[in-house]
Tab-separated table of C-alpha atoms in Angstrom:
chain	number	residue	atom	x	y	z
M	1	UNK	CA	80.465	84.461	87.564
M	2	UNK	CA	81.102	82.829	90.933
M	3	UNK	CA	82.919	79.920	92.550
M	4	UNK	CA	79.539	78.239	92.920
M	5	UNK	CA	79.139	78.299	89.124
M	6	UNK	CA	82.461	76.493	88.734
M	7	UNK	CA	81.472	73.937	91.365
M	8	UNK	CA	78.186	73.276	89.558
M	9	UNK	CA	79.947	72.853	86.213
M	10	UNK	CA	82.450	70.409	87.689
M	11	UNK	CA	79.709	68.431	89.425
M	12	UNK	CA	77.924	68.019	86.102
M	13	UNK	CA	80.853	66.035	84.653
M	14	UNK	CA	81.937	64.214	87.822
M	15	UNK	CA	82.086	60.425	87.842
M	16	UNK	CA	81.883	58.590	91.204
M	17	UNK	CA	83.944	55.688	89.863
M	18	UNK	CA	86.711	58.060	88.815
M	19	UNK	CA	86.526	59.655	92.257
M	20	UNK	CA	87.338	56.343	93.925
M	21	UNK	CA	90.207	55.690	91.534
M	22	UNK	CA	91.620	59.190	91.927
M	23	UNK	CA	91.553	59.015	95.706
M	24	UNK	CA	93.561	55.807	95.498
M	25	UNK	CA	95.997	57.171	92.904
M	26	UNK	CA	96.659	60.378	94.840
M	27	UNK	CA	97.325	58.579	98.136
M	28	UNK	CA	94.494	59.993	100.240
M	29	UNK	CA	94.354	57.151	102.784
M	30	UNK	CA	95.402	57.275	106.456
M	31	UNK	CA	99.089	58.094	106.808
M	32	UNK	CA	99.554	58.805	103.112
M	33	UNK	CA	100.863	62.103	101.776
M	34	UNK	CA	97.402	63.386	100.747
M	35	UNK	CA	95.446	61.952	103.650
M	36	UNK	CA	91.876	63.229	103.669
M	37	UNK	CA	91.905	64.862	100.228
M	38	UNK	CA	88.496	64.592	98.559
M	39	UNK	CA	87.823	63.903	94.867
M	40	UNK	CA	84.529	64.103	93.043
M	41	UNK	CA	85.813	62.372	89.909
M	42	UNK	CA	86.556	65.015	87.269
M	43	UNK	CA	89.418	64.263	84.916
M	44	UNK	CA	92.021	66.910	84.178
M	45	UNK	CA	91.018	67.685	80.554
M	46	UNK	CA	87.437	68.350	81.690
M	47	UNK	CA	88.677	70.491	84.573
M	48	UNK	CA	90.771	72.526	82.150
M	49	UNK	CA	87.832	73.025	79.774
M	50	UNK	CA	85.649	74.285	82.599
M	51	UNK	CA	88.388	76.508	84.032
M	52	UNK	CA	88.781	78.137	80.618
M	53	UNK	CA	85.117	79.140	80.688
M	54	UNK	CA	85.659	80.924	84.005
M	55	UNK	CA	89.029	82.529	83.328
M	56	UNK	CA	87.675	85.929	84.409
M	57	UNK	CA	86.697	84.724	87.882
M	58	UNK	CA	87.621	87.277	90.546
M	59	UNK	CA	90.496	86.599	92.927
M	60	UNK	CA	88.100	86.493	95.857
M	61	UNK	CA	86.032	83.806	94.150
M	62	UNK	CA	89.207	81.924	93.237
M	63	UNK	CA	90.049	81.914	96.944
M	64	UNK	CA	86.689	80.293	97.644
M	65	UNK	CA	87.630	77.460	95.293
M	66	UNK	CA	91.100	77.178	96.790
M	67	UNK	CA	89.605	76.747	100.236
M	68	UNK	CA	87.323	73.940	99.089
M	69	UNK	CA	87.929	70.456	100.455
M	70	UNK	CA	87.446	69.113	96.921
M	71	UNK	CA	90.644	68.567	94.963
M	72	UNK	CA	89.203	69.372	91.538
M	73	UNK	CA	87.890	72.714	92.821
M	74	UNK	CA	91.389	73.679	93.907
M	75	UNK	CA	92.889	72.488	90.621
M	76	UNK	CA	90.378	74.548	88.644
M	77	UNK	CA	91.267	77.595	90.744
M	78	UNK	CA	94.970	77.149	90.008
M	79	UNK	CA	94.369	76.699	86.288
M	80	UNK	CA	92.390	79.949	86.298
M	81	UNK	CA	95.216	81.706	88.168
M	82	UNK	CA	97.677	80.401	85.564
M	83	UNK	CA	95.559	81.872	82.779
M	84	UNK	CA	95.200	85.213	84.525
M	85	UNK	CA	98.938	85.434	85.208
M	86	UNK	CA	99.700	84.583	81.581
M	87	UNK	CA	97.262	87.255	80.383
M	88	UNK	CA	98.859	89.841	82.677
M	89	UNK	CA	102.282	88.904	81.272
M	90	UNK	CA	101.541	89.435	77.584
M	91	UNK	CA	103.109	92.575	76.061
M	92	UNK	CA	99.772	94.037	74.967
M	93	UNK	CA	98.049	93.417	78.280
M	94	UNK	CA	101.056	93.570	80.610
M	95	UNK	CA	99.951	94.443	84.130
M	96	UNK	CA	102.553	94.178	86.889
M	97	UNK	CA	99.997	95.030	89.586
M	98	UNK	CA	97.741	92.199	88.442
M	99	UNK	CA	100.708	89.824	88.408
M	100	UNK	CA	101.627	90.819	91.954
M	101	UNK	CA	98.071	90.323	93.183
M	102	UNK	CA	97.947	86.840	91.642
M	103	UNK	CA	101.299	85.893	93.171
M	104	UNK	CA	100.134	87.125	96.579
M	105	UNK	CA	96.978	85.001	96.380
M	106	UNK	CA	98.967	82.007	95.187
M	107	UNK	CA	101.542	82.248	97.966
M	108	UNK	CA	98.819	82.700	100.553
M	109	UNK	CA	97.145	79.529	99.293
M	110	UNK	CA	100.451	77.645	99.402
M	111	UNK	CA	101.125	78.783	102.947
M	112	UNK	CA	97.701	77.874	104.235
M	113	UNK	CA	98.036	74.396	102.801
M	114	UNK	CA	95.677	74.621	99.841
M	115	UNK	CA	98.222	73.715	97.144
M	116	UNK	CA	98.608	70.357	98.781
M	117	UNK	CA	99.172	67.609	96.271
M	118	UNK	CA	101.873	67.028	93.685
M	119	UNK	CA	99.637	67.709	90.687
M	120	UNK	CA	98.477	71.010	92.184
M	121	UNK	CA	102.067	72.105	92.733
M	122	UNK	CA	103.222	70.923	89.333
M	123	UNK	CA	100.335	72.633	87.551
M	124	UNK	CA	101.016	76.020	89.108
M	125	UNK	CA	104.483	76.722	90.512
M	126	UNK	CA	106.303	77.031	87.193
M	127	UNK	CA	103.456	79.069	85.695
M	128	UNK	CA	103.048	81.651	88.450
M	129	UNK	CA	105.935	81.848	90.902
M	130	UNK	CA	108.644	80.891	88.420
M	131	UNK	CA	107.942	83.606	85.822
M	132	UNK	CA	107.384	86.209	88.556
M	133	UNK	CA	110.778	85.543	90.124
M	134	UNK	CA	112.819	85.089	86.958
M	135	UNK	CA	114.103	88.674	86.969
M	136	UNK	CA	113.666	89.225	90.704
M	137	UNK	CA	115.537	88.116	93.841
M	138	UNK	CA	114.851	84.441	94.488
M	139	UNK	CA	115.305	84.352	98.268
M	140	UNK	CA	111.680	83.280	98.637
M	141	UNK	CA	112.416	79.938	96.989
M	142	UNK	CA	115.183	79.208	99.477
M	143	UNK	CA	112.821	80.090	102.321
M	144	UNK	CA	110.218	77.701	100.948
M	145	UNK	CA	112.872	75.013	100.529
M	146	UNK	CA	113.619	75.240	104.255
M	147	UNK	CA	109.978	74.731	105.218
M	148	UNK	CA	108.784	71.743	107.217
M	149	UNK	CA	105.888	71.527	104.781
M	150	UNK	CA	106.436	69.050	101.938
M	151	UNK	CA	104.371	71.043	99.462
M	152	UNK	CA	106.191	74.313	100.087
M	153	UNK	CA	109.489	72.554	99.399
M	154	UNK	CA	108.117	71.071	96.184
M	155	UNK	CA	106.814	74.507	95.111
M	156	UNK	CA	110.340	75.862	95.558
M	157	UNK	CA	111.875	73.191	93.328
M	158	UNK	CA	109.172	73.146	90.643
M	159	UNK	CA	109.159	76.946	90.330
M	160	UNK	CA	112.654	76.693	88.881
M	161	UNK	CA	111.337	74.811	85.853
M	162	UNK	CA	110.436	78.240	84.470
M	163	UNK	CA	114.085	79.298	84.880
M	164	UNK	CA	115.415	76.144	83.199
M	165	UNK	CA	113.133	76.727	80.213
M	166	UNK	CA	114.728	80.174	79.872
M	167	UNK	CA	118.265	78.807	80.026
M	168	UNK	CA	119.047	79.478	83.691
M	169	UNK	CA	119.876	76.440	85.812
M	170	UNK	CA	121.605	78.262	88.675
M	171	UNK	CA	118.774	78.282	91.219
M	172	UNK	CA	117.755	74.721	90.389
M	173	UNK	CA	121.256	73.460	91.167
M	174	UNK	CA	121.488	75.504	94.359
M	175	UNK	CA	118.149	74.231	95.650
M	176	UNK	CA	118.897	70.630	94.699
M	177	UNK	CA	122.185	70.855	96.579
M	178	UNK	CA	120.423	72.208	99.657
M	179	UNK	CA	117.860	69.417	99.475
M	180	UNK	CA	120.336	66.569	99.039
M	181	UNK	CA	119.490	65.118	102.447
M	182	UNK	CA	115.721	65.434	101.983
M	183	UNK	CA	114.431	61.890	101.661
M	184	UNK	CA	110.743	62.691	101.165
M	185	UNK	CA	109.764	60.726	98.068
M	186	UNK	CA	108.019	63.642	96.358
M	187	UNK	CA	111.035	65.906	96.916
M	188	UNK	CA	113.370	63.210	95.637
M	189	UNK	CA	111.265	62.945	92.497
M	190	UNK	CA	111.060	66.726	92.093
M	191	UNK	CA	114.805	67.333	92.418
M	192	UNK	CA	115.655	64.380	90.184
M	193	UNK	CA	113.177	65.562	87.569
M	194	UNK	CA	114.507	69.122	87.546
M	195	UNK	CA	118.103	67.900	87.341
M	196	UNK	CA	117.141	65.693	84.397
M	197	UNK	CA	115.608	68.755	82.717
M	198	UNK	CA	118.850	70.668	83.297
M	199	UNK	CA	120.675	67.902	81.447
M	200	UNK	CA	118.168	67.887	78.591
M	201	UNK	CA	117.658	71.634	78.176
M	202	UNK	CA	120.858	73.261	79.449
M	203	UNK	CA	123.517	70.651	78.816
M	204	UNK	CA	124.593	67.141	79.674
M	205	UNK	CA	127.963	68.397	80.961
M	206	UNK	CA	126.265	70.704	83.474
M	207	UNK	CA	124.233	67.817	84.867
M	208	UNK	CA	127.144	65.376	84.961
M	209	UNK	CA	129.348	67.917	86.741
M	210	UNK	CA	126.683	68.428	89.405
M	211	UNK	CA	126.193	64.701	89.858
M	212	UNK	CA	129.891	63.931	90.070
M	213	UNK	CA	130.075	66.343	93.006
M	214	UNK	CA	126.828	65.350	94.698
M	215	UNK	CA	125.704	61.851	93.683
M	216	UNK	CA	127.167	60.213	96.794
M	217	UNK	CA	124.891	62.286	99.015
M	218	UNK	CA	121.739	61.956	96.945
M	219	UNK	CA	118.835	59.643	97.561
M	220	UNK	CA	118.514	56.778	95.110
M	221	UNK	CA	115.208	58.027	93.706
M	222	UNK	CA	116.565	61.487	92.901
M	223	UNK	CA	119.701	60.020	91.350
M	224	UNK	CA	117.672	57.567	89.275
M	225	UNK	CA	115.453	60.325	87.903
M	226	UNK	CA	118.395	62.654	87.226
M	227	UNK	CA	120.380	60.069	85.254
M	228	UNK	CA	117.469	58.550	83.367
M	229	UNK	CA	118.426	59.975	79.951
M	230	UNK	CA	122.184	59.664	80.215
M	231	UNK	CA	124.048	57.011	78.265
M	232	UNK	CA	124.238	53.619	80.021
M	233	UNK	CA	127.930	53.818	80.951
M	234	UNK	CA	127.653	57.301	82.444
M	235	UNK	CA	124.430	56.403	84.221
M	236	UNK	CA	125.969	53.273	85.722
M	237	UNK	CA	129.082	55.144	86.865
M	238	UNK	CA	127.170	57.960	88.524
M	239	UNK	CA	124.756	55.619	90.241
M	240	UNK	CA	127.694	53.740	91.741
M	241	UNK	CA	129.219	56.794	93.432
């Protein structure tokens, strides 16, 4: 079982027309956030089916996929890492050493710019880094949030989705406050999304309290996302701050 096997399986279901559409959708043109990213035209459900077949791929072979110029190869690698981390987290097969090795590979890929589009971040951060850090110090997320790299900052924010789902909004709110002045569109959307999830899963009052203190300094996109599910009067009031 090798990276080349995964590449061959993905190529067998690739569609050139989808490749063109995906490159447009994911903003791969000159000056866009994913400039130069390459797609072969495999849709996500097919990528997930193939990744499931290769869930036992070694970490070294996963690295080969992560270093590919092809987007779907990197997505397949991350889906496999998710599955391996989940397997190492189950009570019957719990393996802290395996978890640590997966996290190390994931962070290395993030830092060398291989988790470099919003779907790649969103498909992995909450499934790997979030669960790993839930009962550990979270300084790493604040370091990533200070990075000049857009994707590292988004990894920091999206990792906290795992905390929110377990009833802990503290790190999400701290990171969103630190990133108030960040006007990168994909960070605005990430912080607004996570704040909205705080309101939905933790409590409306927690979200409204945060926004009453911080709405004036937030970008419009983040504020729009965060208030999306609030009642019209509250939404209108907060957006006017």
